[in-house]
Structure formats: C-alpha cells, structure tokens
Coordinates of C-alpha atoms and ligand atoms in Angstrom, one line a residue:
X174 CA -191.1 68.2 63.2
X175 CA -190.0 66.3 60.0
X176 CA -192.5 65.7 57.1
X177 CA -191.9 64.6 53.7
X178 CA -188.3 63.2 52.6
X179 CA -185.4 63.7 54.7
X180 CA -182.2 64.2 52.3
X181 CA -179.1 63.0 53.3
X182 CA -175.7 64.9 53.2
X183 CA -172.4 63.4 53.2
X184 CA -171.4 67.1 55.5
X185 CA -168.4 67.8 53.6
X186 CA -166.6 68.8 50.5
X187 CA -163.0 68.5 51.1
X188 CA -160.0 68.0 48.3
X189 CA -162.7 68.8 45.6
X190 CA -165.0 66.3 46.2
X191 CA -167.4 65.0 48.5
X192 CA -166.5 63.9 51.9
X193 CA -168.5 61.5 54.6
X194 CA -168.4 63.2 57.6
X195 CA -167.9 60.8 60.7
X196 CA -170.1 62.8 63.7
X197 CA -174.1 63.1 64.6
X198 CA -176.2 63.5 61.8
X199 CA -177.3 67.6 62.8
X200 CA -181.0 68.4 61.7
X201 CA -181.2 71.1 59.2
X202 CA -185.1 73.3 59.4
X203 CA -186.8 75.4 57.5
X204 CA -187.3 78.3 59.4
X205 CA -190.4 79.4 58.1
X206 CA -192.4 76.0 58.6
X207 CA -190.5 74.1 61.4
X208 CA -190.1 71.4 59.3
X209 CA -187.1 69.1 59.0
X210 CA -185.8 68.6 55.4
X211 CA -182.2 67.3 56.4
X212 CA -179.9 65.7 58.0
X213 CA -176.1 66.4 57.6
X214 CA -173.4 63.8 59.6
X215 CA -171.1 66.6 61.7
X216 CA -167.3 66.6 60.7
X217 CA -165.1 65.0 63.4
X218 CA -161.1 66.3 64.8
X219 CA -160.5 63.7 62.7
X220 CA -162.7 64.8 59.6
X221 CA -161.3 68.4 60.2
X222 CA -157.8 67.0 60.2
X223 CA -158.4 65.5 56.8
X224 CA -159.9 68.9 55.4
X225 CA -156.7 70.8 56.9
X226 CA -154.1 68.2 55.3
X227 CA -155.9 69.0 52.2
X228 CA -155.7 72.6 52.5
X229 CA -152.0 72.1 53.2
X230 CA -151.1 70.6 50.4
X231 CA -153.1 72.5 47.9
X232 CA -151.5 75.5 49.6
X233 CA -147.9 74.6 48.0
X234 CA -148.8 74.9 44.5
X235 CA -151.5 77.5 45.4
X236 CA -149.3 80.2 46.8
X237 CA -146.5 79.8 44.6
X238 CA -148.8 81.1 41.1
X239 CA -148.8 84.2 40.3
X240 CA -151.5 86.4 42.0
X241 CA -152.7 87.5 38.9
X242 CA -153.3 84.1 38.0
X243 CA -154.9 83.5 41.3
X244 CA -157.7 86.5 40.5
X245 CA -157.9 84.8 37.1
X246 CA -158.9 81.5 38.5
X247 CA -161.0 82.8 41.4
X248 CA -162.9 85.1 39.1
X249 CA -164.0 82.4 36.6
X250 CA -164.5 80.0 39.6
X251 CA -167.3 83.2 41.0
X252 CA -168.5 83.4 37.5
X253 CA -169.8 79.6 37.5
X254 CA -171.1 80.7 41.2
X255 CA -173.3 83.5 39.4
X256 CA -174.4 81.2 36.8
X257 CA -176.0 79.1 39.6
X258 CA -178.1 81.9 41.3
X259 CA -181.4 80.9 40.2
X260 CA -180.3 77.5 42.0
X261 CA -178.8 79.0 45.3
X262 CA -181.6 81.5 46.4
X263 CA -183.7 78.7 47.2
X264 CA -181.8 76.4 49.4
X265 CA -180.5 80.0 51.1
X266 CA -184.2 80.5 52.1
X267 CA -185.3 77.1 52.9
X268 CA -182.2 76.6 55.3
X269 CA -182.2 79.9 56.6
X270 CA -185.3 81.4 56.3
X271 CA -184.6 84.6 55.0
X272 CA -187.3 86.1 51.8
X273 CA -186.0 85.0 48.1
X274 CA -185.4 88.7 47.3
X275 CA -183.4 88.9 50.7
X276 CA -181.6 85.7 49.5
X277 CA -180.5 86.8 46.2
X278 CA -179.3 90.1 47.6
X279 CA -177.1 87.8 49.9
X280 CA -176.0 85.7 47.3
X281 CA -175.1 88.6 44.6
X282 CA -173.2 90.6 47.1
X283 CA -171.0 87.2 48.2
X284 CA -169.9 86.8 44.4
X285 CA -169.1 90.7 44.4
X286 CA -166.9 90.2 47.1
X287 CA -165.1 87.5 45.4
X288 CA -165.1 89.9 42.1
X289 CA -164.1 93.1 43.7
X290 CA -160.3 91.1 45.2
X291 CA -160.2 89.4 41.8
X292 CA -160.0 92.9 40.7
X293 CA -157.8 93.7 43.7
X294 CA -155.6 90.8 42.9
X295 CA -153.8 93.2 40.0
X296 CA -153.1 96.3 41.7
X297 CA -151.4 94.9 44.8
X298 CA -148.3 97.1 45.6
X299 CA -145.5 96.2 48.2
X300 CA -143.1 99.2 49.8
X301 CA -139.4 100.3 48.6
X302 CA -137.3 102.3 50.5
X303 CA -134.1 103.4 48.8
X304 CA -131.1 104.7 51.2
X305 CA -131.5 103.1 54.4
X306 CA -128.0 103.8 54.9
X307 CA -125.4 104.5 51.7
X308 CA -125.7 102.0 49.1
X309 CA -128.6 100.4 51.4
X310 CA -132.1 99.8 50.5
X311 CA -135.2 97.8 52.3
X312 CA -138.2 95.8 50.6
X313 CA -141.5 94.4 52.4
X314 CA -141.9 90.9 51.1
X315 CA -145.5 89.7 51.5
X316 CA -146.3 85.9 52.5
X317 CA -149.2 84.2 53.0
X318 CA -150.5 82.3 56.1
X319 CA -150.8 79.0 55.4
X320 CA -154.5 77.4 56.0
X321 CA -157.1 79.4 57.1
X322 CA -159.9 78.8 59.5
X323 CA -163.1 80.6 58.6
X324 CA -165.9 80.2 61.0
X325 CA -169.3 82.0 59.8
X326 CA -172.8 81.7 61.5
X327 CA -175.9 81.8 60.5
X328 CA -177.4 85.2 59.7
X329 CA -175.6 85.7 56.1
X330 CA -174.1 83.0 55.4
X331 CA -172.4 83.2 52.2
X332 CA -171.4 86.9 52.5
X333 CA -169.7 86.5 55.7
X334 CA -167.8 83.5 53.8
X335 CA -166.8 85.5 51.1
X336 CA -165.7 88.2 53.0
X337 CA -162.6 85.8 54.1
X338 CA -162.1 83.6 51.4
X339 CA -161.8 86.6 48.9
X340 CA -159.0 88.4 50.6
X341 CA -157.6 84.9 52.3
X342 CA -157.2 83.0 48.7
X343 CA -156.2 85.5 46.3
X344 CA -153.2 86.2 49.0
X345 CA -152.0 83.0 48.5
X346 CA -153.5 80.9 51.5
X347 CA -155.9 78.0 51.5
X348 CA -158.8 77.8 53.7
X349 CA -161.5 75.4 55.2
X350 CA -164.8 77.0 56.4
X351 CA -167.1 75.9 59.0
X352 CA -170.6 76.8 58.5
X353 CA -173.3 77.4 61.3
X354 CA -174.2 73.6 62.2
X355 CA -178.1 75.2 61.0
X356 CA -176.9 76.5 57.7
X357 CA -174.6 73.7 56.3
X358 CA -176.6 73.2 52.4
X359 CA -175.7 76.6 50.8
X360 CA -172.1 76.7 51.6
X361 CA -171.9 73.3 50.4
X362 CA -172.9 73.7 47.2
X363 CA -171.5 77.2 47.2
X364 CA -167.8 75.5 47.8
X365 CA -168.8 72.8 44.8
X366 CA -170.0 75.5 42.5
X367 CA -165.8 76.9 43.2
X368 CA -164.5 73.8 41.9
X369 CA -166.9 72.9 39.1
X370 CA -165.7 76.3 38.0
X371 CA -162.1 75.8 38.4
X372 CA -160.6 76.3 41.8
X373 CA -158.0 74.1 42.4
X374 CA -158.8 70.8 44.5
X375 CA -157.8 71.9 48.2
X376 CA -157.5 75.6 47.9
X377 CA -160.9 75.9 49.5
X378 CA -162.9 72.9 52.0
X379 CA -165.9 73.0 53.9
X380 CA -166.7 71.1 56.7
X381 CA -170.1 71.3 58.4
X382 CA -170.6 70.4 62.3
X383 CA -171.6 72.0 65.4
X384 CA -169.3 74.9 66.8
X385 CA -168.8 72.5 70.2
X386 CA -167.3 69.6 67.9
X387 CA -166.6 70.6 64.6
X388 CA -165.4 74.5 65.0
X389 CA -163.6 73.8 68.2
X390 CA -161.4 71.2 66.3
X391 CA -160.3 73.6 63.8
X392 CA -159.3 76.4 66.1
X393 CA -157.4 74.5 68.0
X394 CA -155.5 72.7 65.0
X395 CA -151.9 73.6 64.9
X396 CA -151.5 73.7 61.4
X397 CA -153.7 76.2 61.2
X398 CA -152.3 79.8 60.7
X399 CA -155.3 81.8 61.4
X400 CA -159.2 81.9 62.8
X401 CA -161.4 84.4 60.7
X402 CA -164.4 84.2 62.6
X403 CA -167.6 86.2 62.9
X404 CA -170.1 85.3 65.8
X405 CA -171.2 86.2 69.0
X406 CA -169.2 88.4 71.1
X407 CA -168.8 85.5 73.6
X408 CA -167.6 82.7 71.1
X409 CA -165.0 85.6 69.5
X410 CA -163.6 85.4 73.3
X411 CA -163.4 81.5 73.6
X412 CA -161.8 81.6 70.2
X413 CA -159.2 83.9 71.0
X414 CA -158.5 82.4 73.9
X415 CA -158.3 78.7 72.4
X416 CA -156.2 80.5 69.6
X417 CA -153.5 81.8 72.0
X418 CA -151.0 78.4 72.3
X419 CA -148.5 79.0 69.0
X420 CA -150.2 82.7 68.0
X421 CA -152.6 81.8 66.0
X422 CA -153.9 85.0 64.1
X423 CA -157.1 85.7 64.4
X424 CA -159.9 88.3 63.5
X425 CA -163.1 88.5 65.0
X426 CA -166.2 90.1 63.7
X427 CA -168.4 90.3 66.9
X428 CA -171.9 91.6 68.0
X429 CA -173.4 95.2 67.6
X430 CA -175.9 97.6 69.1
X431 CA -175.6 99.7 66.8
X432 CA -177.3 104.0 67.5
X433 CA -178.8 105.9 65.3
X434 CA -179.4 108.9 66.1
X435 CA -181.7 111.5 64.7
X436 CA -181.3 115.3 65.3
X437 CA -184.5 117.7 64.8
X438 CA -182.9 118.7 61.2
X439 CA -183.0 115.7 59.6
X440 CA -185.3 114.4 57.0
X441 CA -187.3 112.9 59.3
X442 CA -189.4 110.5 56.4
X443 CA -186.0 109.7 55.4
X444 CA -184.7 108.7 59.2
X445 CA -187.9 106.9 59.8
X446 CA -187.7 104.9 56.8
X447 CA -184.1 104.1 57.2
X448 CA -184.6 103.1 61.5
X449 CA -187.4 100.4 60.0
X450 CA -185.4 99.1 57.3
X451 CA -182.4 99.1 59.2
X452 CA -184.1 97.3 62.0
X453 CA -186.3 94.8 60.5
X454 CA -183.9 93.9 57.0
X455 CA -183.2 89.6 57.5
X456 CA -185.8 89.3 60.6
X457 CA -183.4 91.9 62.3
X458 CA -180.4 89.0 62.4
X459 CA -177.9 91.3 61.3
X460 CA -174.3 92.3 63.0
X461 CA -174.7 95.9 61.4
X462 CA -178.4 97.3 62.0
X463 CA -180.3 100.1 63.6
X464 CA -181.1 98.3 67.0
X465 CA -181.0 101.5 69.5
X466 CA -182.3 105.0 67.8
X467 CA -182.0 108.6 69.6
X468 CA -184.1 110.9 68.7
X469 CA -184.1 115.0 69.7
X470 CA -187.4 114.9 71.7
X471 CA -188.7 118.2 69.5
X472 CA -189.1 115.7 66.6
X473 CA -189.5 112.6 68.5
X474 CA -193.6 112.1 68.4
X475 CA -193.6 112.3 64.8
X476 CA -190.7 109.9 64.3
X477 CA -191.9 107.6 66.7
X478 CA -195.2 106.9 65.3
X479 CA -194.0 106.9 61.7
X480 CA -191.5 104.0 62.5
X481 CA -194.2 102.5 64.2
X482 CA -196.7 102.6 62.0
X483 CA -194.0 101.1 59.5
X484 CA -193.5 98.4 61.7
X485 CA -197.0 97.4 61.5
X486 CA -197.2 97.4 58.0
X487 CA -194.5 95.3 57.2
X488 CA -196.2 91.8 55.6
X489 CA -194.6 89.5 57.7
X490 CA -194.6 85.6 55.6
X491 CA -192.7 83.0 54.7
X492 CA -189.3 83.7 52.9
X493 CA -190.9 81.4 49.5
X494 CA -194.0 83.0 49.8
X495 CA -194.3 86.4 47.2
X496 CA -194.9 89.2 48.6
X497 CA -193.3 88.9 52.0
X498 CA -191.4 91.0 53.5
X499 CA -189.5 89.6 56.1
X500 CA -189.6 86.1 57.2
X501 CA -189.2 84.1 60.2
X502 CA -186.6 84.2 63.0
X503 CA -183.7 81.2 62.0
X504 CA -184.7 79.0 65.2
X505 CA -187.1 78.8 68.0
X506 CA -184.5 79.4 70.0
X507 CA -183.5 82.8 68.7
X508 CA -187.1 83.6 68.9
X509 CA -187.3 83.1 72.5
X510 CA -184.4 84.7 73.2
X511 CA -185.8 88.0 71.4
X512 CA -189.3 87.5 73.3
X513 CA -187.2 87.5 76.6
X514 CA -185.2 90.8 75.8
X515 CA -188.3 92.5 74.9
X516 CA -190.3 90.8 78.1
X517 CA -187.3 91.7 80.5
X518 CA -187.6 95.1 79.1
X519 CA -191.2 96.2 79.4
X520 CA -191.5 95.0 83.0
X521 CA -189.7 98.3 83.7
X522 CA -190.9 100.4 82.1
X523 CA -191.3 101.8 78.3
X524 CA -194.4 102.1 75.5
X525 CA -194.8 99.0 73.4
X526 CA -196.8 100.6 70.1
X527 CA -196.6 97.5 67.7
X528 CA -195.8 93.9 67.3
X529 CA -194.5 92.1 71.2
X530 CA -195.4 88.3 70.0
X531 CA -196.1 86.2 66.8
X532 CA -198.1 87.5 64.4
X533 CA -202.0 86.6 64.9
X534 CA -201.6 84.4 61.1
X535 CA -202.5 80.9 62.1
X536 CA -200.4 80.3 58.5
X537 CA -197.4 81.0 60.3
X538 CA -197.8 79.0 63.8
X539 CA -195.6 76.1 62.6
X540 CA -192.7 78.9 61.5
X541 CA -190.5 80.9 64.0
X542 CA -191.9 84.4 63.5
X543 CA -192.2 87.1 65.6
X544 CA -193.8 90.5 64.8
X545 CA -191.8 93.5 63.9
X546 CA -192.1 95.6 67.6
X547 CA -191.4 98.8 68.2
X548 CA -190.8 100.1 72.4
X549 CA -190.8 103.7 73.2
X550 CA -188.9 105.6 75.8
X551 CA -188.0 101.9 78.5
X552 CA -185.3 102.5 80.6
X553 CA -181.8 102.8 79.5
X554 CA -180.5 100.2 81.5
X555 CA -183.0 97.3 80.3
X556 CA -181.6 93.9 77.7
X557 CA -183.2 96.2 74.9
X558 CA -180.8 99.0 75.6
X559 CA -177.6 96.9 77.2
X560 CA -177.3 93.6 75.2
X561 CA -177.5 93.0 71.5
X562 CA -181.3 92.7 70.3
X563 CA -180.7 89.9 67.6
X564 CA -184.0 89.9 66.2
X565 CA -187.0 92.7 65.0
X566 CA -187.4 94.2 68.1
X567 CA -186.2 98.3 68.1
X568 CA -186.3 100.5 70.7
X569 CA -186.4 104.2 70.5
X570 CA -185.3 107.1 72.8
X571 CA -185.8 110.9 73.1
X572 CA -182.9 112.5 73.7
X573 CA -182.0 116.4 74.9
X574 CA -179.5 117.3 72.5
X575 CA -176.4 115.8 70.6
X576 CA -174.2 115.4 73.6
X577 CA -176.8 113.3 75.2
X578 CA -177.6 111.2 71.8
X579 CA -173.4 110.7 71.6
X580 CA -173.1 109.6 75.5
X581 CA -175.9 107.6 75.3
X582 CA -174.5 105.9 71.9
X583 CA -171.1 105.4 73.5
X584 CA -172.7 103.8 76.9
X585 CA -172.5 100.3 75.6
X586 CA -170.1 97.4 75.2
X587 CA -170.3 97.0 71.5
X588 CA -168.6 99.2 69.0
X589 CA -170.0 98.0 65.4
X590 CA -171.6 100.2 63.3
X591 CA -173.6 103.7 64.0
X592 CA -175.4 106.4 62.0
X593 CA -176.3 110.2 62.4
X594 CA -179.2 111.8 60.5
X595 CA -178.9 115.6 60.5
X596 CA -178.2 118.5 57.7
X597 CA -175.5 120.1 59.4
X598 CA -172.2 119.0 58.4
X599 CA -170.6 120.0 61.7
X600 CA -173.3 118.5 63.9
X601 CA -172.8 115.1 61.1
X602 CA -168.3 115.4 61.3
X603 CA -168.5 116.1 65.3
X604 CA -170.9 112.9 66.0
X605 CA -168.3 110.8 63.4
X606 CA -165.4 112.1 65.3
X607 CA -167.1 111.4 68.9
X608 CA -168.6 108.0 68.4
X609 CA -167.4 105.0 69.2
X610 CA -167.6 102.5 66.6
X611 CA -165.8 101.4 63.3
X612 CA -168.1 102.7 60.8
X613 CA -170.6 105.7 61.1
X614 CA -173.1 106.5 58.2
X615 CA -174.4 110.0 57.6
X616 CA -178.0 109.4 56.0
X617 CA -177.7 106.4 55.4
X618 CA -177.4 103.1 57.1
X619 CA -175.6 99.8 57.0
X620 CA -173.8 99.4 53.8
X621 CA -170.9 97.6 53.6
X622 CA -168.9 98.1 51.1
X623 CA -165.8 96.5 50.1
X624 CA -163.9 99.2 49.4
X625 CA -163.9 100.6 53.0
X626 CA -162.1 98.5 55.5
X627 CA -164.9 97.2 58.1
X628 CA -164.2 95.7 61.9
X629 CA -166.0 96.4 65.1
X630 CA -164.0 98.6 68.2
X631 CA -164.7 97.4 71.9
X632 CA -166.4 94.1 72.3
X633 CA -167.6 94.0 68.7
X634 CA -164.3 92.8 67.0
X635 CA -160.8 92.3 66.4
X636 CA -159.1 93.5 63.6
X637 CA -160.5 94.4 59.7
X638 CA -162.4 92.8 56.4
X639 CA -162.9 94.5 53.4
X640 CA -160.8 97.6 52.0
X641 CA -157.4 96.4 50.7
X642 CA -156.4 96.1 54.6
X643 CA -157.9 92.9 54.5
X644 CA -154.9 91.8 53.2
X645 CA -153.0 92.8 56.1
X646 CA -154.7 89.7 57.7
X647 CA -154.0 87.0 55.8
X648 CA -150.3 88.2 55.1
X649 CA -147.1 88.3 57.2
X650 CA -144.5 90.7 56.3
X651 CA -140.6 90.2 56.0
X652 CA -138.4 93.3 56.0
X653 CA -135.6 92.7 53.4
X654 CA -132.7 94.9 53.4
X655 CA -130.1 94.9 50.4
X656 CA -126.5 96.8 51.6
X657 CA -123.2 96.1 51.8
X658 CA -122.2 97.1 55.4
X659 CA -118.7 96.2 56.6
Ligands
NDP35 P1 -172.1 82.1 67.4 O1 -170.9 82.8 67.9 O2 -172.9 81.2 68.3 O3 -171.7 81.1 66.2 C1 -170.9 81.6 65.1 C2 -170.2 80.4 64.5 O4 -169.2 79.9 65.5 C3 -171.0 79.2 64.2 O5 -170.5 78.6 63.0 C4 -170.9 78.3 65.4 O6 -171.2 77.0 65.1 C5 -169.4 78.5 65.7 N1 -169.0 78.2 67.1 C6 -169.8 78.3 68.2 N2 -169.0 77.9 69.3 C7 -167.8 77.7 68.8 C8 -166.5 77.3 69.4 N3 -166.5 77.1 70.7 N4 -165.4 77.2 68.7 C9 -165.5 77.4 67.3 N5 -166.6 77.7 66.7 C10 -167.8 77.9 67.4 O7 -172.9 83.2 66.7 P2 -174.4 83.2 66.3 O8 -174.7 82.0 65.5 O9 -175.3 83.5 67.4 O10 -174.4 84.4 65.2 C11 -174.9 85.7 65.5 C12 -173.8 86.6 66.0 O11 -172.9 86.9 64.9 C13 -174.3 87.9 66.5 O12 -173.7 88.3 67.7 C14 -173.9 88.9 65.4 O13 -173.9 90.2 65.8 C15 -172.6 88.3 65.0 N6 -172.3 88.8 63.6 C16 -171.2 89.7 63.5 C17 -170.9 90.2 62.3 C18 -169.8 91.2 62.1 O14 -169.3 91.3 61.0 N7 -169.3 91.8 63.2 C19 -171.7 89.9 61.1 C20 -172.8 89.0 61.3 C21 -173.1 88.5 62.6 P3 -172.7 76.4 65.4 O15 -173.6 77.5 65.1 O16 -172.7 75.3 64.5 O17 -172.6 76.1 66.9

C-alpha cells in the first residue's frame, strides 16, 4: 500500500557523496502502517564495484595515518552523528518500525560503539619477545585488511553496523556496508552524518540493494579482504561458502535460541521481569533474547503466570505513537513466519495463556503486529523449541533440576547467548561452565557490552565483535624477527 508522497533515493553514498544506484527501485514500509514512503534504486555488481574502488583508494592514505589520528577523526566524525539524534530516531522507526525510545536506544549505543574503539584506538599494544635465540628478537607487526564487506540486516540496524566499522576503520581498513534491502534510509544518512563530520571520502560507502543482487556482489568481489556479516544462520553459510575462492575472512554473527533458565532460588519477580523484557524488547527481532526459558517446576506456576500476565499488559502500538511499548513486526512476512512457528507448535501440544494473533486494535490492522504470546509446557521437539522464534512469541518449560535445564539448553543448533537466575554461586559458575553458548548472564540478560568480546558457538557464528579481539578480525599479523644468524 503507498499513500501520500513517495521520496526518491539515489541508494548510495559512495566516495563521500551521493551515488545513483543502477538496479530496481526496492520499496521501503513503515512497519507500523503498511504504508509505502519510498523507493530506493538497488546498487548493481557494477555499482558495488564502484563503491569497492572507492574504498580501495581511500584505504592508501587511510591506513598509512597514525591510529591515533584515525580515533581522532572517527571520534569527531561520531560526535556530528550524536548531534543528529533528534533527526535519526525518526527515520529508524518509520523504516523499521521499532518504538522512538527503542530507536534512540539503538542509535546511542551505535555512536558508543564508535566512541568506546576511538578510545581503544590509544592503547593498542603489539608483542616483543627479546632472545629468540642470542642476539635474536621477534615483533608482531599488525596490518590491516584492505576493504571490508559489512552486511547487516534488519533488526538493529545501525548497532550491528557499528559493531564493524568501529573495530574495522580505526585498524586501518576501509569498508562498504550493505544494509537490509528494507532498512536502507538510516544507514544512509548515518554514513553522510560520517563525512559531514569529517571522515575521509572513501574510508566508509554504503550501498543499498537486496542481499540476492546487491550483497551477493560484494561477497564475491575479489578485492575485498573480508565479509563481516550478521544474519540468518542460513545466509552466514551461503556467505562462507561464496567467500571460500581466494580466503576471504569472514565473521559471521548468526541466529540464537537463546535459554534461560530459572532455578527455585532465584528472585523469581526479578526472572519474570527479565524472561518478558528479554523476550518481547524490539517485537522480539533480536539475535540475543530470552526465546526458550526453563523453569524448576517447584516455582514454575508462579513464574509462568507472572510472565504471562506481563505479556498481556504490554501496550502493543505504533513505534511514533507515545506510550507504546513495542511495535510491529518489520514485515508481513516475518509476521507470518512467527504465526506459523507458534501454529506448528500448538497443534502438538502445549498451553497458550496470552497473545496467538494480532492484537483485537482495529488501529493497528494496516501494521504488522502480532500480540506478545506466551506457550506453556508444548513439546520439546516443536518450531518453538527447535528453530529460532524471531518474533514475540516465548515459550516456557518446567524442568526437574539443573542437569535437566543444562541438557535441555544445550539440545539445540544455536549457541548465542544464555542466562541463569539462581543465588547460588556454584549452581550460577557450574551452568556457565556447562552451557553451550558464547555469553551467559547471571541475573541479568542480553547486554552487550563492548568491553567483552561477543560471537555465537555452533550454528550461531563464526568468530568475535566487541572486546579488543575485535581487532584480531580486521588485522593480519606478520612475525618479524631481528638476529644475526650465520
Ligand atoms: P538475512 O540473513 O536474511 O539477511 C541479513 C543481511 O544479509 C541482509 O542485509 C540481507 O539482505 C543480506 N543477504 C541475504 N542474502 C544474501 C546473500 N546471498 N549474500 C549476501 N548478503 C545477503 O537475515 P535477516 O534479515 O532474517 O536477519 C535476522 C537474522 O539475523 C536472525 O537470524 C538473527 O538472529 C540474526 N542476527 C544475529 C545477530 C548476532 O549478532 N549473532 C544480531 C542480530 C541478528 P536483504 O535483507 O536485503 O535481502
């Protein structure tokens, strides 16, 4: 559905400025009322190859500064970024249909990304080693890539962005992102705020398009040094595949399913609170989220109905409108797909005690939304317990005991995130130790932060972002060794 003025796009900013992209105009909707508000041309091979050549040459004069001076110029460049805010949130919503507070959130936690390897860009240390043999001593030099490929969906974004171009630039590479082909505006201006505030023409492109066309063009580029990509578990596996010819690097931030489990000694307000929040935060379109909990059965009535009767308070609305809570799913699409999962899961078996369709608000027909639902005890082998739930649907388990809530944790492809809620530190270090997954909270949930190096284990992921081991990505190493052997 299109209604009022359709703006046009030109689809990408590459050499810091504007670029016409050559493909099919792609449709950009606003989640929360169906409507069409733009159209953006998709970027070509041959449109990518002009972004890349840019990148390239930037890169020459961009990895030989300082990296000092590289934080220096990022960090003013994020400042101008921050500045815009109040202009940003918007668009973030309107494109992606996420609530304004949601959007800000989003958008301040991108720029602290950026600030926290500006800050990072000072300390950066490199590895000595005196007497390798007499009189012989070694060095790690540190070099950059070359261009980078970022690929980023949907769900977040301008974090996910950030999360590469932070590390990738103030290492010394230069990088062209691809967007999701539904969330092209933000990134956009995002990359034009960068060189209003002073990033180099080059150092960073974006080029909008459809994964098919426009992402497939840029994996497969040969002067392209590395993919960062974060996506569906299935895409991360065509990637790496399509990145194999000439080792491309790569690092892939997949899907989740992530546990939470709750044992009888936890604060159980706390752990209910946290399972809603954790489940229902951006429409539940979130890599790291509560989307499987296990509780001990002593304390699983009370649990159960206080996350369900959280559920059902949650004011469902449009992301512009105040007062709402959580907004629509991004696409029809992804609604359906979540309507499926939770269909395919009650015929065999399990309670449904709220939400299980749209909300009744004849306000919201036109949007995609879908009510926060809540399914107690199905099967374990149903979509809701096997494949990653992508939306506000959250099922919950009673479990025996901690080696049942650990097994059942572990029984599942993905390997993202995970949290424990109990007061015994053993019962908290031996669930940590046990479970599968590259990050585990203890009270708490689903923070990221940049400090701690983040990446999935099994089929969520290859490789790390955030921590200072980001860097190990978008660096090679040299061993240097300075002797005098005869
Ligand atoms: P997709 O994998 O479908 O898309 C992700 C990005 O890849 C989009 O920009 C897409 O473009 C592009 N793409 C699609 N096909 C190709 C291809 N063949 N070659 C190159 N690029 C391609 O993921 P979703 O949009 O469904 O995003 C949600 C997924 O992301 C979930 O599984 C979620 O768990 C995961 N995720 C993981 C995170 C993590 O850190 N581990 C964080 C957040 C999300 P287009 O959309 O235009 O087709």
């Amino acid at each position: 559905m299109s209604t009022g003025t359709i703006a046009a796009v030109a689809g990408a900013f590459i050499d810091g400025r504007e670029h016409a992209n050559g493909g099919d105009p792609l449709p950009v909707t606003n989640p929360g009322t169906g409507e069409v508000f733009a159209e953006v041309p998709g970027a070509t091979a041959r449109d990518v190859d002009t972004a890349v050549d840019a990148a390239a040459r930037a890169g020459a004069e961009w990895s030989a500064l300082a990296v000092s001076k590289r934080g220096e110029i990022l960090g003013a460049a994020a400042h101008h970024v921050e500045a815009h805010l109040d202009e940003l949130v918007p668009l973030l919503t309107r494109e992606q249909g996420k609530t304004l507070r949601d959007s800000r959130i989003e958008l301040t936690k991108a720029v602290d990304t950026l600030m926290h390897y500006v800050g990072l860009a000072k300390t950066l240390r490199g590895a000595h080693t005196p007497g390798l043999d007499p009189g012989v001593d070694g060095i790690v030099l540190r070099r950059p890539l070359g261009v980078v490929g970022a690929i980023v969906p949907w769900n977040f974004p301008t974090t996910l962005l950030c999360n590469k171009l932070a590390p990738a630039l103030v290492a010394g590479n230069t990088v062209v992102a691809k967007p999701a082909g539904t969330t092209p505006l933000t990134t956009l201006r995002f990359c034009e705020l960068l060189a209003e505030g002073g990033l180099p023409a080059g150092v960073f492109n974006v080029v909008t398009g459809s994964g098919s066309v426009t992402g497939t063009a840029l994996v497969r580029h040969p002067r392209v040094r590395k993919i960062a990509f974060t996506g569906s578990t299935p895409v991360g596996e065509q990637i790496m595949a399509l990145a194999a010819p000439g080792m491309k690097r790569v690092t892939l931030e997949l899907g989740g399913s992530d546990p939470m489990i709750i044992c009888d000694d936890a604060d159980l307000d706390a752990a209910a609170s946290a399972a809603s929040m954790g489940r229902f935060y951006n429409c539940g379109q979130a890599c790291l989220a509560i989307k499987r909990v296990y509780v001990f059965e002593s304390v699983a009535d009370q649990v159960i109905e206080a996350v369900a009767a959280k559920a059902k308070r949650l004011k469902v609305g449009r992301g512009d409108v105040k007062g709402s809570q959580m907004g629509p799913l991004h696409t029809a699409a992804q609604r359906e797909e979540v309507a499926g999962q939770v269909a395919r899961t009650l015929e065999h078996g399990g309670t449904l005690l709220a939400g299980g369709g749209p909300p009744e608000d004849p306000e919201l027909e036109a949007g995609f939304f879908y009510a926060p639902t809540v399914v107690a005890d199905p099967p374990h082998d149903v979509p809701m317990a096997t494949e990653e739930v992508f939306g506000p649907a959250l099922p919950i388990w009673r479990v025996a005991d901690l080696d049942e809530a650990i097994a059942r944790a572990n029984a599942s492809p993905f390997g993202l995130g995970s949290s424990v809620w109990t007061r015994d530190l053993a019962r908290a270090r031996q669930a940590a130790e046990r479970i599968e997954a590259g990050y585990t909270w203890i009270n708490s949930r689903t923070k990221v932060y940049d400090e701690l190096p983040f990446g999935g284990w099994k089929s969520s992921g290859y490789g790390k972002e955030h921590g200072s081991e980001a860097f190990d990505y978008y660096t090679e190493t040299k061993s240097v060794v300075f002797g005098s052997q005869s």
